[in-house]
Short mmCIF file of N, CA and C in Angstrom, two decimals:
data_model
loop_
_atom_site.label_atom_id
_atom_site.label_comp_id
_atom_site.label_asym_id
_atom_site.label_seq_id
_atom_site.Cartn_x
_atom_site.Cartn_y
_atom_site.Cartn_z
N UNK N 20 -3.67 2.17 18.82
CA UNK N 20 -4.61 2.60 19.83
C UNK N 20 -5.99 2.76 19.19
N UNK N 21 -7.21 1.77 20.15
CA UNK N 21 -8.32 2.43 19.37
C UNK N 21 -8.83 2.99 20.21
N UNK N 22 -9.73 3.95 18.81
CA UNK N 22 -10.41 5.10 19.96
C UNK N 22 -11.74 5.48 19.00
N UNK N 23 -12.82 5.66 19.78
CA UNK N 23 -13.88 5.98 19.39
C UNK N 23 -14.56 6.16 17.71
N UNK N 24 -13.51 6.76 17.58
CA UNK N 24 -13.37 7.53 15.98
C UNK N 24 -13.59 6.31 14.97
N UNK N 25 -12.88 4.72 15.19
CA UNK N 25 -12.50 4.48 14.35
C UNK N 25 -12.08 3.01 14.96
N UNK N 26 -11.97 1.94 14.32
CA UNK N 26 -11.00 0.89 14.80
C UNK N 26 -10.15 0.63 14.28
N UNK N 27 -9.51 1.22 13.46
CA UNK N 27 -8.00 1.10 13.10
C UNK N 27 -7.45 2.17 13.13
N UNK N 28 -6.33 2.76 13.54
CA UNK N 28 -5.50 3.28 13.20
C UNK N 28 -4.11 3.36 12.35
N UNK N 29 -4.11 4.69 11.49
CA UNK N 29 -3.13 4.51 10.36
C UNK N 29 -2.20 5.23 10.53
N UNK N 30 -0.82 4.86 10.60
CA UNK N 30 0.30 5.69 10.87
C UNK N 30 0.87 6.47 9.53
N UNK N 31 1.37 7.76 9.00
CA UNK N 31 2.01 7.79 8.47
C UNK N 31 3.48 8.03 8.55
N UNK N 32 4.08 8.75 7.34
CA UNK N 32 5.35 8.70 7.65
C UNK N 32 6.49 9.60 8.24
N UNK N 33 5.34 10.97 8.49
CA UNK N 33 5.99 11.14 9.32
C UNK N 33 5.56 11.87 10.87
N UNK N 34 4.91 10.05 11.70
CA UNK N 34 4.79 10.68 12.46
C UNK N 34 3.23 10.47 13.58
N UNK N 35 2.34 10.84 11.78
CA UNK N 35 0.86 11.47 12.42
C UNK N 35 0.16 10.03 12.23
N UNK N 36 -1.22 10.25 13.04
CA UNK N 36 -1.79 9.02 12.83
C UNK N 36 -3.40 9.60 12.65
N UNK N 37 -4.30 8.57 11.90
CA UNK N 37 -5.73 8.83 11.28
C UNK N 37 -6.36 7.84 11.98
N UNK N 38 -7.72 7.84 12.58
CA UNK N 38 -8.45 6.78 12.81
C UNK N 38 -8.92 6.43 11.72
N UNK N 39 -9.23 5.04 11.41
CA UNK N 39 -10.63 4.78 10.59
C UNK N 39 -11.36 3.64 11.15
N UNK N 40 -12.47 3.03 9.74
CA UNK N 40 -13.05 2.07 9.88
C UNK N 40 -12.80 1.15 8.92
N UNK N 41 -12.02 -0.35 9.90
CA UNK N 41 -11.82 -0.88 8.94
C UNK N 41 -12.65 -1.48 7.78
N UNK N 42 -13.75 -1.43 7.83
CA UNK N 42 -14.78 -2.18 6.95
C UNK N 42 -15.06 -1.34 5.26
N UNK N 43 -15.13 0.31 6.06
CA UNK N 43 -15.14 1.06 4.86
C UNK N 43 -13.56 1.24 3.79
N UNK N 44 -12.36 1.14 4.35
CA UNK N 44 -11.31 0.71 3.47
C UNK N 44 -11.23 -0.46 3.15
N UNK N 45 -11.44 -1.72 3.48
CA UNK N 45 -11.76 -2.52 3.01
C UNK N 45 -12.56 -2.86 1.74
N UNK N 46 -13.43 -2.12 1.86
CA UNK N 46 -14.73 -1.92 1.11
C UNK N 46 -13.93 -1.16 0.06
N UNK N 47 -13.79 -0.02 -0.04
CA UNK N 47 -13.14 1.32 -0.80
C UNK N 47 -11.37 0.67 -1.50
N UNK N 48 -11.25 -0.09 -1.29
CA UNK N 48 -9.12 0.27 -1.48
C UNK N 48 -9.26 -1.38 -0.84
N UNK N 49 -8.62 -2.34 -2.68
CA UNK N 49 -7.86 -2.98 -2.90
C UNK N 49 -6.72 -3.49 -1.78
N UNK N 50 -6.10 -2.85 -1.29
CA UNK N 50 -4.75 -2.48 -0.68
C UNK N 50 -5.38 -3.16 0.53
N UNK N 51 -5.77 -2.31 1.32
CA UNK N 51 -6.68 -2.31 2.99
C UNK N 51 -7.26 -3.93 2.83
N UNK N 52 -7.71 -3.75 1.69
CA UNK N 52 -8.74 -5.37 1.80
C UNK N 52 -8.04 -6.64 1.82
N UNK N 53 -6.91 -6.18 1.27
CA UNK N 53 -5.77 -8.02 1.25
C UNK N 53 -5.27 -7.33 2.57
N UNK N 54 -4.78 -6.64 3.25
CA UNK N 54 -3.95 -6.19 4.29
C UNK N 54 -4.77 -6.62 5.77
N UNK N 55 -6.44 -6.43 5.37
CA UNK N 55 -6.85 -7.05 6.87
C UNK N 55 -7.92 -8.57 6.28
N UNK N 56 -7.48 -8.71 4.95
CA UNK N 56 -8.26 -9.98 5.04
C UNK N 56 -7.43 -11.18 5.48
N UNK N 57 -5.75 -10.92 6.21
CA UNK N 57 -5.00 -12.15 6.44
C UNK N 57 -5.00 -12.07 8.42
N UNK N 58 -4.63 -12.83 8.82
CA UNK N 58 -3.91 -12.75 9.86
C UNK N 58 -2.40 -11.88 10.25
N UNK N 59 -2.41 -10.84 10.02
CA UNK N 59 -1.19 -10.10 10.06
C UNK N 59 -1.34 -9.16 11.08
N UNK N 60 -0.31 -8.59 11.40
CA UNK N 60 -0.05 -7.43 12.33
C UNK N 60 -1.10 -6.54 12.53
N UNK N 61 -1.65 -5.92 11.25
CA UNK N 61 -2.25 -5.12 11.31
C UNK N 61 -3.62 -5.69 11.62
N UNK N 62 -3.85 -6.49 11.21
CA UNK N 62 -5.64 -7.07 11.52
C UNK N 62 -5.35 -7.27 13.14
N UNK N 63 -4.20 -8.09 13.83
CA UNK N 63 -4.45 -8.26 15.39
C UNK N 63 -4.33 -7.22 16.15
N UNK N 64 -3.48 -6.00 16.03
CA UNK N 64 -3.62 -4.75 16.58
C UNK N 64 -4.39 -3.77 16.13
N UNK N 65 -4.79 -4.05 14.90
CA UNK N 65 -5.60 -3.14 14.53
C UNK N 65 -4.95 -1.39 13.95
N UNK N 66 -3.87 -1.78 14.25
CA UNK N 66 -2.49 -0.56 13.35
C UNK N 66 -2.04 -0.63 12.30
N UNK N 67 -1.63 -0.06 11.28
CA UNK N 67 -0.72 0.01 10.61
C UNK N 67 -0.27 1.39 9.79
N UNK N 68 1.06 0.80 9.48
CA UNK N 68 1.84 2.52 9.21
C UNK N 68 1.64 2.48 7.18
N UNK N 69 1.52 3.45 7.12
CA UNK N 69 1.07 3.59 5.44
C UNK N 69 2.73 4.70 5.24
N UNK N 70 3.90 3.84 5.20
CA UNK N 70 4.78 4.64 5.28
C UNK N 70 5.21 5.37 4.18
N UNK N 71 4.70 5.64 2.82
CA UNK N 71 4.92 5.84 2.04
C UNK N 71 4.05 7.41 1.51
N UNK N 72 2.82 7.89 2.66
CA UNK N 72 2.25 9.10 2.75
C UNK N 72 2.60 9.89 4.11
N UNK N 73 2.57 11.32 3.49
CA UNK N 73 2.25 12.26 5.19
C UNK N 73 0.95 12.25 5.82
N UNK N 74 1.30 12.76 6.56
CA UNK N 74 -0.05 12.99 7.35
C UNK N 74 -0.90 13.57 6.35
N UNK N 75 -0.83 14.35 5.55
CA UNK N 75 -1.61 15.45 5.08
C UNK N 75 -2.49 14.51 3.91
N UNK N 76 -1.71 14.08 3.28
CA UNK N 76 -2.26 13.15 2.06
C UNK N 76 -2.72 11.70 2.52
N UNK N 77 -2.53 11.22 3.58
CA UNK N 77 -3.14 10.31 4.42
C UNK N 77 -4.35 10.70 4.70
N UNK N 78 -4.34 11.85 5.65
CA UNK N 78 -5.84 12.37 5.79
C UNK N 78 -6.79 12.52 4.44
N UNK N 79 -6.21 13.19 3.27
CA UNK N 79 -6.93 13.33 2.18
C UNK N 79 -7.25 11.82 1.81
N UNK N 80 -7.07 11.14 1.63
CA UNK N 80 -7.01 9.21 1.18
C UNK N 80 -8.39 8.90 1.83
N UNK N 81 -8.59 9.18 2.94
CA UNK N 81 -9.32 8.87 3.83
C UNK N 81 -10.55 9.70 3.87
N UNK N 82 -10.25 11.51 3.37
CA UNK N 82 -11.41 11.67 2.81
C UNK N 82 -12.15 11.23 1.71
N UNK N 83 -11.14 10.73 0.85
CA UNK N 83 -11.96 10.17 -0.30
C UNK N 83 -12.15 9.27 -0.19
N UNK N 84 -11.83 8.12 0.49
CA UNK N 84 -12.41 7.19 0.29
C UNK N 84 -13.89 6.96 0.66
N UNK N 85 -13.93 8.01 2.44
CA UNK N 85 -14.98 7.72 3.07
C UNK N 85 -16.42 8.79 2.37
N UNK N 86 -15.76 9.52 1.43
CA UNK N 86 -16.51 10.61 1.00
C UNK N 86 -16.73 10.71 -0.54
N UNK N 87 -15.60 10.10 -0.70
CA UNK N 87 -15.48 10.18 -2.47
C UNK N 87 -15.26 11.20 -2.88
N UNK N 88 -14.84 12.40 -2.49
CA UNK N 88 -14.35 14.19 -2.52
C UNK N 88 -12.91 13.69 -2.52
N UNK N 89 -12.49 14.04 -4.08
CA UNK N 89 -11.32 14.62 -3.99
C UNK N 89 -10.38 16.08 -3.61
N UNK N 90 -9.57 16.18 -3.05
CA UNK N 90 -8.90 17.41 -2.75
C UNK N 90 -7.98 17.53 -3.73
N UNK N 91 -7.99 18.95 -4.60
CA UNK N 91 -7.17 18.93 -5.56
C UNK N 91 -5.68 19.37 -5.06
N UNK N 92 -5.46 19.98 -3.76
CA UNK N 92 -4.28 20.43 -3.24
C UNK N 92 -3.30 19.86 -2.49
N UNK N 93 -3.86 18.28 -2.29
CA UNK N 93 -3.21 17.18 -1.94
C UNK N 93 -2.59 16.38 -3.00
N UNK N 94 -3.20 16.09 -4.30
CA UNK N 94 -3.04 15.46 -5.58
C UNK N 94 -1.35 16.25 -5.63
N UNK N 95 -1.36 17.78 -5.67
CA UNK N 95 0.37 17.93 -5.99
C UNK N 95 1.33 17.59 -4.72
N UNK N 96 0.78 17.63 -4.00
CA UNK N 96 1.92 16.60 -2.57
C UNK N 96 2.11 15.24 -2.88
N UNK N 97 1.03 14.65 -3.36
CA UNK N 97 1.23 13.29 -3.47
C UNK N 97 2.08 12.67 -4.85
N UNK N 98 1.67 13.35 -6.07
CA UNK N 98 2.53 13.20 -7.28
C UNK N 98 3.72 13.77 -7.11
N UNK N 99 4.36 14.73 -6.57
CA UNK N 99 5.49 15.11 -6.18
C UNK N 99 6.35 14.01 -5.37
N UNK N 100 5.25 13.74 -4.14
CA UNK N 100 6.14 12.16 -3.25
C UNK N 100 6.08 11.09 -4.13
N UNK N 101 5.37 10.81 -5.12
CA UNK N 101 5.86 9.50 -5.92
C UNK N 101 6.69 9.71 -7.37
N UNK N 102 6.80 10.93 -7.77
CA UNK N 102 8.23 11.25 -8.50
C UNK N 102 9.18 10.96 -7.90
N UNK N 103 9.22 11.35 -6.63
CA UNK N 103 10.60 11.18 -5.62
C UNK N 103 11.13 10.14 -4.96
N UNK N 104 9.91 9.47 -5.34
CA UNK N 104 9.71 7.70 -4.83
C UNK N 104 10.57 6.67 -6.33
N UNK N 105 9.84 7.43 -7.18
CA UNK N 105 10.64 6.87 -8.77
C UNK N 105 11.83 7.00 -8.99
N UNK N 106 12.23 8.36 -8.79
CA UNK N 106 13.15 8.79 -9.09
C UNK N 106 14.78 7.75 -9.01
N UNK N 107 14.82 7.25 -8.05
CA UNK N 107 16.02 6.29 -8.10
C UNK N 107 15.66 4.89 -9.17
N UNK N 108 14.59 4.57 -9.15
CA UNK N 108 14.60 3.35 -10.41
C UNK N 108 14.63 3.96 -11.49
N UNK N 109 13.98 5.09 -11.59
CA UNK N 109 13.99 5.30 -13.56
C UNK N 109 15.75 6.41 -13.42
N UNK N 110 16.18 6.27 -12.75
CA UNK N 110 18.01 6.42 -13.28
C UNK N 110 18.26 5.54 -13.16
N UNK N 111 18.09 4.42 -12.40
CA UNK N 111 18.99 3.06 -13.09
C UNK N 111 18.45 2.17 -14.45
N UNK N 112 17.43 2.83 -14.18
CA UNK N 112 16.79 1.82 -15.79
C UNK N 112 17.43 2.54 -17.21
N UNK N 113 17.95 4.04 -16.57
CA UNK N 113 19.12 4.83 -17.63
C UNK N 113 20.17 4.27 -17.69
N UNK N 114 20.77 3.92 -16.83
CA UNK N 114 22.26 2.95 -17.08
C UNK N 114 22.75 1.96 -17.94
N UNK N 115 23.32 2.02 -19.02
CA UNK N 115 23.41 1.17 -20.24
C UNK N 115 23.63 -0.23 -19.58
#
């Protein structure tokens, strides 16, 4: 859905959604820039789900990018979700 705020919208995972602009993630984040420089889903609707953040650390992403202000109280939500994200490969990379 677009809406005023923003022409893309970003889903996370659980749930919430962020407006932005696509030009400034593009601009800002690697990621965003191959993701709407193809013909894909997300460039024709103008959606996509970033399923791998919450809402909370989604929103923070988005302040920094558009602001360059980091939030230091998001940084331990987010290293916590990608320990937990690791966590099943680095025990199998333990397995003789």
């Amino acid at each position: 859905m677009k809406t005023l705020a923003g022409d893309v919208t970003l889903g996370s995972n659980d749930g919430g959604t962020v407006a932005a602009h696509r030009c400034i993630l593009i601009a800002r984040c690697p990621v965003f820039a191959v993701m709407f420089a193809h013909n894909l889903t997300e460039t024709i609707h103008g959606e996509a789900d970033v399923e791998t953040l919450t809402l909370a650390v989604l929103k923070a992403l988005m302040v920094y990018l558009f602001t360059n202000d980091l939030q230091d109280n998001i940084l331990n939500e987010y290293a916590a979700l990608q320990l937990e994200a690791a966590e099943p490969t680095a025990c199998a990379s333990d397995s003789p």
